[in-house]
PDB file of C-alpha atoms in Angstrom:
ATOM      1  CA  MET A   5       3.773   4.147   9.898  1.00 60.00           C
ATOM      2  CA  ALA A   6       4.685   0.529   9.966  1.00 59.00           C
ATOM      3  CA  ARG A   7       7.770  -1.233  11.128  1.00 50.00           C
ATOM      4  CA  VAL A   8       8.619  -4.590   9.645  1.00 48.00           C
ATOM      5  CA  PRO A   9      11.216  -7.135  10.792  1.00 41.00           C
ATOM      6  CA  GLY A  10      14.100  -6.868   8.417  1.00 36.00           C
ATOM      7  CA  ARG A  11      14.383  -9.950   6.670  1.00 30.00           C
ATOM      8  CA  GLY A  12     -18.825  -3.223  -8.099  1.00 29.00           C
ATOM      9  CA  ARG A  13     -17.244  -2.652  -5.208  1.00 31.00           C
ATOM     10  CA  ARG A  14     -16.293  -5.711  -3.283  1.00 35.00           C
ATOM     11  CA  HIS A  15     -13.635  -5.580  -0.651  1.00 41.00           C
ATOM     12  CA  LEU A  16     -11.496  -7.938   1.304  1.00 51.00           C
ATOM     13  CA  HIS A  17     -10.525  -6.398   4.609  1.00 53.00           C
ATOM     14  CA  HIS A  18      -7.400  -7.095   6.623  1.00 61.00           C
ATOM     15  CA  PRO A  19      -6.658  -4.889   9.660  1.00 58.00           C
ATOM     16  CA  ALA A  20      -3.236  -4.215  11.101  1.00 60.00           C
ATOM     17  CA  GLY A  21      -3.172  -3.654  14.858  1.00 50.00           C
ATOM     18  CA  ARG A  22      -4.564  -1.590  17.645  1.00 41.00           C
ATOM     19  CA  ARG A  23      -2.571   1.438  18.524  1.00 41.00           C
ATOM     20  CA  GLY A  24      -2.083   3.590  21.518  1.00 33.00           C
ATOM     21  CA  GLY A  25      -1.184   6.785  19.836  1.00 31.00           C
ATOM     22  CA  ARG A  26      -2.228   9.420  17.428  1.00 30.00           C
ATOM     23  CA  GLY A  27      -0.813   8.132  14.196  1.00 30.00           C
ATOM     24  CA  GLY A  28      -0.669   4.847  12.457  1.00 34.00           C
ATOM     25  CA  ARG A  29       0.617   1.485  13.374  1.00 29.00           C
ATOM     26  CA  VAL A  30       0.464  -1.589  11.388  1.00 31.00           C
ATOM     27  CA  ARG A  31       0.033  -5.149  12.511  1.00 29.00           C
ATOM     28  CA  ARG A  32      -1.239  -8.114  10.645  1.00 30.00           C
ATOM     29  CA  ARG A  33      -5.013  -8.144  10.328  1.00 32.00           C
ATOM     30  CA  GLY A  34      -7.471  -7.669   7.780  1.00 33.00           C
ATOM     31  CA  GLY A  35      -4.626   6.268  -6.322  1.00 30.00           C
ATOM     32  CA  ARG A  36      -3.536   7.843  -3.832  1.00 32.00           C
ATOM     33  CA  ARG A  37      -5.839   8.669  -1.069  1.00 33.00           C
ATOM     34  CA  ALA A  38      -4.484  11.258   1.323  1.00 34.00           C
ATOM     35  CA  ARG A  39      -6.664  10.031   4.132  1.00 40.00           C
ATOM     36  CA  GLY A  40      -5.296   7.430   6.494  1.00 52.00           C
ATOM     37  CA  ARG A  41      -1.620   6.695   6.912  1.00 60.00           C
ATOM     38  CA  ARG A  42       0.567   4.607   9.150  1.00 58.00           C
ATOM     39  CA  LEU A  43       4.115   4.668  10.347  1.00 58.00           C
ATOM     40  CA  GLY A  44       6.258   1.762  11.522  1.00 52.00           C
ATOM     41  CA  PRO A  45       9.132   1.707  14.091  1.00 45.00           C
ATOM     42  CA  ARG A  46      12.792   0.964  13.558  1.00 48.00           C
ATOM     43  CA  HIS A  47      14.862  -1.281  15.788  1.00 46.00           C
ATOM     44  CA  GLY A  48      17.837  -3.452  14.899  1.00 51.00           C
ATOM     45  CA  GLY A  49      17.126  -5.330  11.683  1.00 63.00           C
ATOM     46  CA  GLU A  50      13.782  -3.632  11.129  1.00 83.00           C
ATOM     47  CA  ALA A  51      12.613  -1.246   8.416  1.00 90.00           C
ATOM     48  CA  LEU A  52      10.354   1.791   8.707  1.00 91.00           C
ATOM     49  CA  TYR A  53       7.571   2.409   6.207  1.00 93.00           C
ATOM     50  CA  VAL A  54       4.995   5.101   5.606  1.00 93.00           C
ATOM     51  CA  VAL A  55       1.776   3.502   4.331  1.00 94.00           C
ATOM     52  CA  GLN A  56      -0.633   5.856   2.618  1.00 93.00           C
ATOM     53  CA  GLY A  57      -3.319   5.175   0.061  1.00 91.00           C
ATOM     54  CA  SER A  58      -2.293   2.074  -1.873  1.00 94.00           C
ATOM     55  CA  GLN A  59       1.477   2.358  -1.425  1.00 94.00           C
ATOM     56  CA  ALA A  60       4.048   1.470   1.232  1.00 95.00           C
ATOM     57  CA  HIS A  61       7.087   3.753   1.175  1.00 96.00           C
ATOM     58  CA  LEU A  62      10.339   2.772   2.864  1.00 95.00           C
ATOM     59  CA  VAL A  63      11.916   5.490   5.026  1.00 94.00           C
ATOM     60  CA  PRO A  64      15.635   4.663   4.655  1.00 94.00           C
ATOM     61  CA  ASP A  65      17.749   4.766   7.788  1.00 90.00           C
ATOM     62  CA  THR A  66      19.768   7.860   6.828  1.00 90.00           C
ATOM     63  CA  ALA A  67      20.771  11.161   8.395  1.00 88.00           C
ATOM     64  CA  SER A  68      17.527  12.701   7.145  1.00 89.00           C
ATOM     65  CA  SER A  69      15.102   9.941   8.229  1.00 91.00           C
ATOM     66  CA  ALA A  70      14.207  11.496  11.593  1.00 91.00           C
ATOM     67  CA  GLY A  71      13.531  14.777   9.812  1.00 93.00           C
ATOM     68  CA  VAL A  72      11.297  13.044   7.278  1.00 94.00           C
ATOM     69  CA  VAL A  73       9.233  11.495  10.079  1.00 91.00           C
ATOM     70  CA  ARG A  74       8.800  14.894  11.752  1.00 92.00           C
ATOM     71  CA  ALA A  75       8.043  16.613   8.445  1.00 94.00           C
ATOM     72  CA  LEU A  76       5.169  14.196   7.882  1.00 92.00           C
ATOM     73  CA  ASP A  77       3.852  15.049  11.360  1.00 90.00           C
ATOM     74  CA  PHE A  78       4.548  11.673  12.936  1.00 87.00           C
ATOM     75  CA  THR A  79       5.896  11.059  16.415  1.00 81.00           C
ATOM     76  CA  PRO A  80       7.632   7.970  17.847  1.00 77.00           C
ATOM     77  CA  ASP A  81       4.273   6.979  19.361  1.00 77.00           C
ATOM     78  CA  ASP A  82       2.845   6.694  15.853  1.00 80.00           C
ATOM     79  CA  VAL A  83       4.895   3.646  14.961  1.00 82.00           C
ATOM     80  CA  VAL A  84       3.016   0.366  14.701  1.00 82.00           C
ATOM     81  CA  PRO A  85       4.627  -3.084  14.406  1.00 82.00           C
ATOM     82  CA  ALA A  86       3.661  -4.739  11.120  1.00 84.00           C
ATOM     83  CA  ARG A  87       4.306  -8.126   9.601  1.00 86.00           C
ATOM     84  CA  ALA A  88       5.954  -8.299   6.214  1.00 89.00           C
ATOM     85  CA  ASP A  89       2.992 -10.201   4.759  1.00 90.00           C
ATOM     86  CA  TRP A  90       0.660  -7.346   5.770  1.00 90.00           C
ATOM     87  CA  LEU A  91       2.846  -4.758   4.057  1.00 92.00           C
ATOM     88  CA  ALA A  92       3.038  -6.985   0.986  1.00 93.00           C
ATOM     89  CA  LEU A  93      -0.659  -6.249   0.388  1.00 94.00           C
ATOM     90  CA  PHE A  94       0.313  -2.725  -0.687  1.00 95.00           C
ATOM     91  CA  GLY A  95       2.220  -1.600  -3.746  1.00 94.00           C
ATOM     92  CA  THR A  96       5.872  -0.658  -3.314  1.00 95.00           C
ATOM     93  CA  GLY A  97       6.153   3.100  -3.578  1.00 96.00           C
ATOM     94  CA  ALA A  98       9.340   5.134  -3.976  1.00 97.00           C
ATOM     95  CA  GLU A  99      11.438   5.619  -0.847  1.00 97.00           C
ATOM     96  CA  MET A 100      10.362   8.502   1.373  1.00 96.00           C
ATOM     97  CA  THR A 101      13.640  10.403   1.416  1.00 96.00           C
ATOM     98  CA  PRO A 102      14.739  13.772  -0.008  1.00 97.00           C
ATOM     99  CA  PHE A 103      15.087  13.527  -3.787  1.00 97.00           C
ATOM    100  CA  ALA A 104      18.190  14.763  -5.609  1.00 96.00           C
ATOM    101  CA  VAL A 105      18.155  17.512  -8.236  1.00 98.00           C
ATOM    102  CA  GLU A 106      20.687  17.094 -11.025  1.00 97.00           C
ATOM    103  CA  GLY A 107      23.197  19.946 -11.113  1.00 97.00           C
ATOM    104  CA  ALA A 108      22.244  21.179  -7.641  1.00 97.00           C
ATOM    105  CA  GLY A 109      24.136  24.301  -6.651  1.00 96.00           C
ATOM    106  CA  GLY A 110      24.743  25.492 -10.213  1.00 97.00           C
ATOM    107  CA  VAL A 111      23.089  28.414 -11.993  1.00 97.00           C
ATOM    108  CA  PRO A 112      19.894  27.507 -13.872  1.00 98.00           C
ATOM    109  CA  GLU A 113      19.546  28.362 -17.525  1.00 98.00           C
ATOM    110  CA  GLY A 114      17.491  31.262 -18.841  1.00 97.00           C
ATOM    111  CA  ALA A 115      15.415  33.762 -16.898  1.00 97.00           C
ATOM    112  CA  LEU A 116      15.389  31.628 -13.753  1.00 98.00           C
ATOM    113  CA  GLY A 117      19.161  31.934 -13.464  1.00 97.00           C
ATOM    114  CA  GLN A 118      18.872  35.712 -13.516  1.00 97.00           C
ATOM    115  CA  ILE A 119      16.869  35.846 -10.290  1.00 97.00           C
ATOM    116  CA  ALA A 120      19.062  36.773  -7.353  1.00 96.00           C
ATOM    117  CA  GLY A 121      19.909  33.888  -5.039  1.00 96.00           C
ATOM    118  CA  VAL A 122      18.329  31.148  -7.173  1.00 98.00           C
ATOM    119  CA  THR A 123      20.489  28.104  -7.867  1.00 97.00           C
ATOM    120  CA  THR A 124      19.575  24.676  -9.185  1.00 98.00           C
ATOM    121  CA  GLY A 125      17.787  22.837  -6.397  1.00 98.00           C
ATOM    122  CA  SER A 126      16.539  26.025  -4.692  1.00 98.00           C
ATOM    123  CA  VAL A 127      12.956  26.142  -3.469  1.00 98.00           C
ATOM    124  CA  VAL A 128      11.313  29.099  -5.183  1.00 98.00           C
ATOM    125  CA  VAL A 129       8.017  30.360  -3.775  1.00 98.00           C
ATOM    126  CA  ASN A 130       5.558  32.413  -5.839  1.00 98.00           C
ATOM    127  CA  ALA A 131       4.904  35.472  -3.666  1.00 97.00           C
ATOM    128  CA  ASP A 132       1.351  35.868  -4.964  1.00 97.00           C
ATOM    129  CA  THR A 133       0.131  32.272  -4.576  1.00 97.00           C
ATOM    130  CA  GLY A 134       2.524  30.785  -2.000  1.00 98.00           C
ATOM    131  CA  GLN A 135       3.093  27.811  -4.305  1.00 98.00           C
ATOM    132  CA  PRO A 136       6.595  26.313  -3.865  1.00 98.00           C
ATOM    133  CA  TYR A 137       8.683  25.000  -6.751  1.00 99.00           C
ATOM    134  CA  VAL A 138      12.126  23.466  -7.099  1.00 98.00           C
ATOM    135  CA  ALA A 139      14.495  25.077  -9.599  1.00 98.00           C
ATOM    136  CA  LEU A 140      15.833  22.748 -12.310  1.00 98.00           C
ATOM    137  CA  ALA A 141      19.113  23.093 -14.167  1.00 98.00           C
ATOM    138  CA  ASP A 142      17.376  23.646 -17.534  1.00 98.00           C
ATOM    139  CA  GLY A 143      15.681  26.788 -16.189  1.00 98.00           C
ATOM    140  CA  ARG A 144      12.248  25.302 -15.499  1.00 98.00           C
ATOM    141  CA  LEU A 145      10.350  25.090 -12.225  1.00 99.00           C
ATOM    142  CA  ALA A 146       8.942  21.812 -10.879  1.00 98.00           C
ATOM    143  CA  ARG A 147       5.862  22.232  -8.701  1.00 98.00           C
ATOM    144  CA  LEU A 148       6.181  20.841  -5.168  1.00 98.00           C
ATOM    145  CA  SER A 149       3.171  19.135  -3.607  1.00 98.00           C
ATOM    146  CA  PRO A 150       2.689  19.556   0.152  1.00 97.00           C
ATOM    147  CA  LEU A 151       4.261  16.139   0.787  1.00 97.00           C
ATOM    148  CA  ALA A 152       7.168  16.624  -1.646  1.00 98.00           C
ATOM    149  CA  ASP A 153       7.837  20.067  -0.185  1.00 98.00           C
ATOM    150  CA  ALA A 154       7.928  18.677   3.366  1.00 97.00           C
ATOM    151  CA  VAL A 155      10.245  15.773   2.510  1.00 97.00           C
ATOM    152  CA  TYR A 156      12.581  17.874   0.318  1.00 98.00           C
ATOM    153  CA  ALA A 157      12.974  20.388   3.140  1.00 97.00           C
ATOM    154  CA  THR A 158      14.721  17.713   5.230  1.00 96.00           C
ATOM    155  CA  ARG A 159      17.693  17.407   2.827  1.00 95.00           C
ATOM    156  CA  GLU A 160      21.163  18.159   4.153  1.00 91.00           C
ATOM    157  CA  ASN A 161      22.356  21.760   3.869  1.00 88.00           C
ATOM    158  CA  ALA A 162      18.917  22.946   2.774  1.00 91.00           C
ATOM    159  CA  ALA A 163      19.058  26.639   1.823  1.00 89.00           C
ATOM    160  CA  GLU A 164      16.450  29.254   2.660  1.00 92.00           C
ATOM    161  CA  ARG A 165      13.368  29.342   0.457  1.00 97.00           C
ATOM    162  CA  ILE A 166      13.419  32.197  -2.031  1.00 98.00           C
ATOM    163  CA  VAL A 167      10.184  34.171  -2.340  1.00 98.00           C
ATOM    164  CA  VAL A 168       9.876  35.706  -5.800  1.00 98.00           C
ATOM    165  CA  PRO A 169       7.218  38.098  -7.175  1.00 97.00           C
ATOM    166  CA  ALA A 170       4.920  36.482  -9.704  1.00 96.00           C
ATOM    167  CA  ASP A 171       5.938  38.848 -12.498  1.00 96.00           C
ATOM    168  CA  ALA A 172       9.573  37.780 -12.110  1.00 96.00           C
ATOM    169  CA  LEU A 173       8.491  34.216 -12.852  1.00 97.00           C
ATOM    170  CA  SER A 174       6.368  35.061 -15.901  1.00 95.00           C
ATOM    171  CA  GLN A 175       9.119  34.021 -18.328  1.00 95.00           C
ATOM    172  CA  VAL A 176       9.926  30.786 -16.474  1.00 98.00           C
ATOM    173  CA  GLU A 177       8.377  27.583 -17.802  1.00 98.00           C
ATOM    174  CA  ASP A 178       6.756  24.993 -15.527  1.00 97.00           C
ATOM    175  CA  ALA A 179       8.244  21.518 -15.876  1.00 97.00           C
ATOM    176  CA  THR A 180       5.946  18.754 -17.126  1.00 94.00           C
ATOM    177  CA  ASP A 181       8.634  16.103 -17.588  1.00 96.00           C
ATOM    178  CA  GLY A 182      12.076  15.353 -16.251  1.00 95.00           C
ATOM    179  CA  ILE A 183      10.805  16.090 -12.741  1.00 97.00           C
ATOM    180  CA  PRO A 184      12.937  14.591  -9.933  1.00 98.00           C
ATOM    181  CA  ILE A 185       9.972  14.086  -7.576  1.00 98.00           C
ATOM    182  CA  PRO A 186       8.937  10.373  -7.387  1.00 98.00           C
ATOM    183  CA  GLU A 187       5.667   9.823  -9.225  1.00 96.00           C
ATOM    184  CA  SER A 188       4.417   7.258  -6.697  1.00 96.00           C
ATOM    185  CA  TRP A 189       4.513   9.704  -3.772  1.00 97.00           C
ATOM    186  CA  PRO A 190       1.155  10.928  -2.511  1.00 96.00           C
ATOM    187  CA  THR A 191       0.589  14.621  -3.102  1.00 96.00           C
ATOM    188  CA  ALA A 192      -0.935  15.405   0.292  1.00 95.00           C
ATOM    189  CA  ILE A 193       0.217  14.605   3.821  1.00 93.00           C
ATOM    190  CA  GLY A 194      -2.484  12.228   5.004  1.00 86.00           C
ATOM    191  CA  GLU A 195      -4.505  12.441   8.163  1.00 81.00           C
ATOM    192  CA  PRO A 196      -3.484   9.827  10.743  1.00 78.00           C
ATOM    193  CA  VAL A 197      -5.987   7.096  11.492  1.00 77.00           C
ATOM    194  CA  SER A 198      -7.873   7.826  14.700  1.00 76.00           C
ATOM    195  CA  PRO A 199      -6.340   6.240  17.845  1.00 75.00           C
ATOM    196  CA  ASP A 200      -9.533   4.278  18.549  1.00 80.00           C
ATOM    197  CA  LEU A 201      -9.395   2.578  15.143  1.00 82.00           C
ATOM    198  CA  ALA A 202      -6.957   0.215  13.470  1.00 82.00           C
ATOM    199  CA  PRO A 203      -5.176   0.694  10.148  1.00 85.00           C
ATOM    200  CA  CYS A 204      -6.693  -1.794   7.710  1.00 87.00           C
ATOM    201  CA  ALA A 205      -5.785  -2.957   4.246  1.00 90.00           C
ATOM    202  CA  GLU A 206      -8.941  -3.004   2.138  1.00 90.00           C
ATOM    203  CA  LEU A 207      -8.893  -4.662  -1.267  1.00 90.00           C
ATOM    204  CA  ASP A 208     -10.807  -2.862  -3.984  1.00 89.00           C
ATOM    205  CA  VAL A 209     -11.374  -5.765  -6.344  1.00 86.00           C
ATOM    206  CA  GLU A 210     -12.068  -3.518  -9.335  1.00 88.00           C
ATOM    207  CA  ALA A 211      -8.808  -1.615  -8.831  1.00 91.00           C
ATOM    208  CA  PHE A 212      -6.912  -4.830  -7.924  1.00 93.00           C
ATOM    209  CA  ALA A 213      -5.162  -2.894  -5.177  1.00 93.00           C
ATOM    210  CA  ALA A 214      -5.183  -2.578  -1.403  1.00 93.00           C
ATOM    211  CA  VAL A 215      -5.920   0.802   0.148  1.00 92.00           C
ATOM    212  CA  LEU A 216      -5.233   1.824   3.735  1.00 92.00           C
ATOM    213  CA  VAL A 217      -8.472   2.654   5.562  1.00 89.00           C
ATOM    214  CA  PRO A 218      -9.468   3.045   9.213  1.00 87.00           C
ATOM    215  CA  GLY A 219     -11.446   0.155  10.652  1.00 83.00           C
ATOM    216  CA  GLN A 220     -12.209  -1.995  13.652  1.00 80.00           C
ATOM    217  CA  ALA A 221      -9.589  -4.549  14.639  1.00 71.00           C
ATOM    218  CA  PRO A 222     -10.819  -8.111  15.284  1.00 66.00           C
ATOM    219  CA  ASP A 223     -10.609  -9.304  18.866  1.00 67.00           C
ATOM    220  CA  ALA A 224      -8.353 -12.212  17.902  1.00 59.00           C
ATOM    221  CA  SER A 225      -5.031 -10.825  16.763  1.00 61.00           C
ATOM    222  CA  GLY A 226      -3.157 -12.813  14.136  1.00 65.00           C
ATOM    223  CA  ARG A 227      -6.266 -14.600  12.835  1.00 72.00           C
ATOM    224  CA  VAL A 228      -8.298 -14.085   9.707  1.00 79.00           C
ATOM    225  CA  THR A 229     -11.889 -13.237  10.594  1.00 79.00           C
ATOM    226  CA  VAL A 230     -14.843 -13.515   8.233  1.00 84.00           C
ATOM    227  CA  SER A 231     -18.349 -12.243   8.900  1.00 83.00           C
ATOM    228  CA  PRO A 232     -20.668 -15.117   9.915  1.00 88.00           C
ATOM    229  CA  GLY A 233     -22.572 -16.613   7.020  1.00 89.00           C
ATOM    230  CA  THR A 234     -20.304 -15.099   4.371  1.00 89.00           C
ATOM    231  CA  GLY A 235     -17.317 -16.206   2.319  1.00 88.00           C
ATOM    232  CA  ALA A 236     -15.492 -15.536  -0.923  1.00 89.00           C
ATOM    233  CA  LEU A 237     -14.581 -17.476  -4.037  1.00 92.00           C
ATOM    234  CA  ALA A 238     -11.300 -16.033  -5.278  1.00 93.00           C
ATOM    235  CA  LEU A 239      -8.824 -16.532  -8.111  1.00 93.00           C
ATOM    236  CA  PHE A 240      -5.415 -15.584  -6.734  1.00 94.00           C
ATOM    237  CA  THR A 241      -3.431 -14.134  -9.584  1.00 93.00           C
ATOM    238  CA  ALA A 242      -0.531 -11.843 -10.480  1.00 90.00           C
ATOM    239  CA  SER A 243      -2.542  -9.271 -12.424  1.00 90.00           C
ATOM    240  CA  PRO A 244      -6.192  -8.333 -12.975  1.00 89.00           C
ATOM    241  CA  SER A 245      -6.078  -9.720 -16.521  1.00 88.00           C
ATOM    242  CA  SER A 246      -4.284 -13.012 -15.825  1.00 86.00           C
ATOM    243  CA  PRO A 247      -6.438 -16.165 -16.079  1.00 84.00           C
ATOM    244  CA  GLU A 248      -3.826 -18.245 -14.255  1.00 88.00           C
ATOM    245  CA  GLY A 249      -3.701 -18.986 -10.548  1.00 92.00           C
ATOM    246  CA  PRO A 250      -5.257 -21.094  -7.789  1.00 92.00           C
ATOM    247  CA  VAL A 251      -8.961 -20.833  -7.039  1.00 93.00           C
ATOM    248  CA  ARG A 252      -9.838 -20.980  -3.354  1.00 93.00           C
ATOM    249  CA  PHE A 253     -13.052 -20.768  -1.392  1.00 92.00           C
ATOM    250  CA  ILE A 254     -12.678 -18.829   1.875  1.00 93.00           C
ATOM    251  CA  ASP A 255     -15.336 -19.801   4.381  1.00 92.00           C
ATOM    252  CA  GLU A 256     -16.688 -18.064   7.470  1.00 90.00           C
ATOM    253  CA  ASN A 257     -14.072 -19.817   9.621  1.00 90.00           C
ATOM    254  CA  GLY A 258     -11.275 -18.033   7.799  1.00 90.00           C
ATOM    255  CA  LEU A 259      -9.977 -21.135   5.997  1.00 93.00           C
ATOM    256  CA  ALA A 260      -9.102 -21.249   2.291  1.00 94.00           C
ATOM    257  CA  TYR A 261     -10.056 -24.404   0.376  1.00 93.00           C
ATOM    258  CA  ALA A 262      -8.243 -24.915  -2.937  1.00 92.00           C
ATOM    259  CA  ILE A 263     -10.555 -26.075  -5.731  1.00 91.00           C
ATOM    260  CA  GLU A 264      -8.804 -28.300  -8.255  1.00 87.00           C
ATOM    261  CA  GLY A 265      -9.517 -30.490 -11.234  1.00 80.00           C
ATOM    262  CA  GLY A 266      -8.493 -34.126 -11.597  1.00 72.00           C
ATOM    263  CA  PRO A 267      -9.055 -37.322 -13.573  1.00 72.00           C
ATOM    264  CA  SER A 268     -12.788 -37.152 -12.860  1.00 68.00           C
ATOM    265  CA  GLY A 269     -13.179 -33.671 -14.261  1.00 70.00           C
ATOM    266  CA  PRO A 270     -11.612 -30.222 -14.664  1.00 79.00           C
ATOM    267  CA  ARG A 271     -11.730 -27.464 -12.069  1.00 82.00           C
ATOM    268  CA  GLU A 272     -14.692 -25.937 -13.896  1.00 82.00           C
ATOM    269  CA  ASP A 273     -16.779 -29.054 -13.175  1.00 82.00           C
ATOM    270  CA  ALA A 274     -15.852 -28.917  -9.493  1.00 81.00           C
ATOM    271  CA  LEU A 275     -16.883 -25.252  -9.354  1.00 84.00           C
ATOM    272  CA  LEU A 276     -20.218 -26.023 -10.997  1.00 80.00           C
ATOM    273  CA  ARG A 277     -20.953 -28.795  -8.482  1.00 81.00           C
ATOM    274  CA  LEU A 278     -19.909 -26.707  -5.480  1.00 83.00           C
ATOM    275  CA  PHE A 279     -21.647 -23.533  -6.615  1.00 82.00           C
ATOM    276  CA  PRO A 280     -24.549 -24.556  -8.883  1.00 79.00           C
ATOM    277  CA  THR A 281     -26.145 -21.738 -10.879  1.00 74.00           C
ATOM    278  CA  GLY A 282     -29.133 -23.695 -12.158  1.00 67.00           C
ATOM    279  CA  GLY A 283     -27.678 -23.858 -15.657  1.00 66.00           C
ATOM    280  CA  ALA A 284     -24.483 -24.358 -17.623  1.00 64.00           C
ATOM    281  CA  ASP A 285     -23.019 -21.056 -16.449  1.00 73.00           C
ATOM    282  CA  GLN A 286     -20.550 -21.258 -13.607  1.00 73.00           C
ATOM    283  CA  VAL A 287     -19.880 -18.820 -10.835  1.00 82.00           C
ATOM    284  CA  VAL A 288     -16.976 -16.491 -11.606  1.00 86.00           C
ATOM    285  CA  PRO A 289     -14.345 -16.058  -8.854  1.00 89.00           C
ATOM    286  CA  ILE A 290     -13.228 -12.557  -7.977  1.00 90.00           C
ATOM    287  CA  ARG A 291      -9.604 -11.814  -8.902  1.00 92.00           C
ATOM    288  CA  VAL A 292      -7.387 -11.209  -5.901  1.00 94.00           C
ATOM    289  CA  PRO A 293      -3.640 -10.446  -5.733  1.00 95.00           C
ATOM    290  CA  TYR A 294      -1.447 -13.354  -4.644  1.00 92.00           C
ATOM    291  CA  ALA A 295      -0.347 -11.576  -1.452  1.00 93.00           C
ATOM    292  CA  TRP A 296      -3.844 -11.809   0.045  1.00 93.00           C
ATOM    293  CA  GLY A 297      -3.824 -15.583  -0.255  1.00 91.00           C
ATOM    294  CA  ASP A 298      -0.695 -15.792   1.880  1.00 89.00           C
ATOM    295  CA  LEU A 299      -2.667 -14.455   4.861  1.00 89.00           C
ATOM    296  CA  VAL A 300      -5.353 -17.148   4.877  1.00 91.00           C
ATOM    297  CA  PRO A 301      -4.601 -20.613   6.342  1.00 92.00           C
ATOM    298  CA  SER A 302      -5.404 -23.562   4.102  1.00 92.00           C
ATOM    299  CA  GLY A 303      -8.146 -26.139   4.548  1.00 91.00           C
ATOM    300  CA  PRO A 304      -8.450 -29.416   2.596  1.00 90.00           C
ATOM    301  CA  THR A 305      -8.416 -29.330  -1.204  1.00 88.00           C
ATOM    302  CA  LEU A 306     -11.844 -29.644  -2.835  1.00 87.00           C
ATOM    303  CA  SER A 307     -12.159 -31.679  -6.033  1.00 78.00           C
ATOM    304  CA  ILE A 308     -14.461 -34.233  -7.595  1.00 75.00           C
ATOM    305  CA  ASP A 309     -11.919 -36.995  -6.988  1.00 72.00           C
ATOM    306  CA  ARG A 310     -11.432 -36.132  -3.318  1.00 69.00           C
ATOM    307  CA  ALA A 311     -15.183 -35.959  -2.799  1.00 65.00           C
ATOM    308  CA  ALA A 312     -15.340 -39.590  -3.935  1.00 62.00           C
ATOM    309  CA  MET A 313     -12.937 -40.725  -1.193  1.00 61.00           C
ATOM    310  CA  SER A 314     -14.160 -42.267   2.029  1.00 47.00           C
ATOM    311  CA  GLN A 315     -14.210 -39.917   4.988  1.00 50.00           C
ATOM    312  CA  THR A 316     -11.084 -41.509   6.449  1.00 47.00           C
ATOM    313  CA  GLU A 317      -9.211 -40.789   3.217  1.00 52.00           C
ATOM    314  CA  VAL A 318     -10.000 -37.099   3.025  1.00 47.00           C
ATOM    315  CA  PRO A 319      -6.934 -34.978   3.924  1.00 53.00           C
ATOM    316  CA  VAL A 320      -7.023 -33.097   7.186  1.00 52.00           C
ATOM    317  CA  ALA A 321      -6.570 -29.332   7.264  1.00 51.00           C
ATOM    318  CA  ASP A 322      -3.587 -28.011   9.186  1.00 53.00           C
ATOM    319  CA  GLY A 323      -4.596 -27.968  12.845  1.00 49.00           C
ATOM    320  CA  GLY A 324      -8.189 -28.772  11.908  1.00 47.00           C
ATOM    321  CA  GLU A 325     -10.636 -31.655  11.870  1.00 47.00           C
ATOM    322  CA  GLU A 326     -11.293 -34.173   9.129  1.00 42.00           C
ATOM    323  CA  ALA A 327     -13.338 -32.748   6.289  1.00 43.00           C
ATOM    324  CA  THR A 328     -16.492 -34.605   5.254  1.00 39.00           C
ATOM    325  CA  PRO A 329     -16.891 -35.005   1.498  1.00 39.00           C
TER     326      PRO A 329
END
């Protein structure tokens, strides 16, 4: 869990923080996969999130929030401080709070309403398979995943589950639409990341999405680290199909250099000079969501015009040394 102050396969990796407990914590560093999840604390002005797979789910500060945390098998020790820009790497999933069933407490239509004790919103369990469902007002049953079942059980005034023989449910239709369970919720309750590892956001470039994975935290907290001798040329954009956005080269020092065009030539010419391919073809940047660019400090801008300046004219990177053209 993460707590945030309230205000071909290529990957970019950004870890959160080291933890001292069993579950997840999230600090800045760098589908739904059930493996790996994190929880974040809640103090004044802070928000609590469950991060699992590629989504971050807010746990609203309500009467049921403590129950939701327990239902997902987290403890207070599993909360990890996280910066808002780290959480922004993930998609925004539906809030992790008990969902509401329209018409709750009434009698369902059809055969379902004839079963003793069943009302709209009841959890009905198939006695033969153990599969839980929630009863809908139109007489259908909506299947509950392990995670949805656990969260729904924390609702106020939750009634006892009703175990029903399979033959009594033979005339009851399963719901395939109009289901009150949020679609963005994971289906399984994920395994916590091991205490000796850090929760990391890993960018799957093909999927254009970050996924939470266990990994090693860099020694220097709060800094971007890049493997020696490597780098990335990235187009930071709003969607995987958008051609618009800044192009930046991220070097092994963890600095991002914007590559721009100018009077002496377009950005494409600058790319061809910086990254020659031996022909007319130019290197193609990988597409990266905007949020990842916010984590990397900026170096000087690279362009044909700036390369023509004298060394004393070249802009200086924030907190860095003069760049040599």
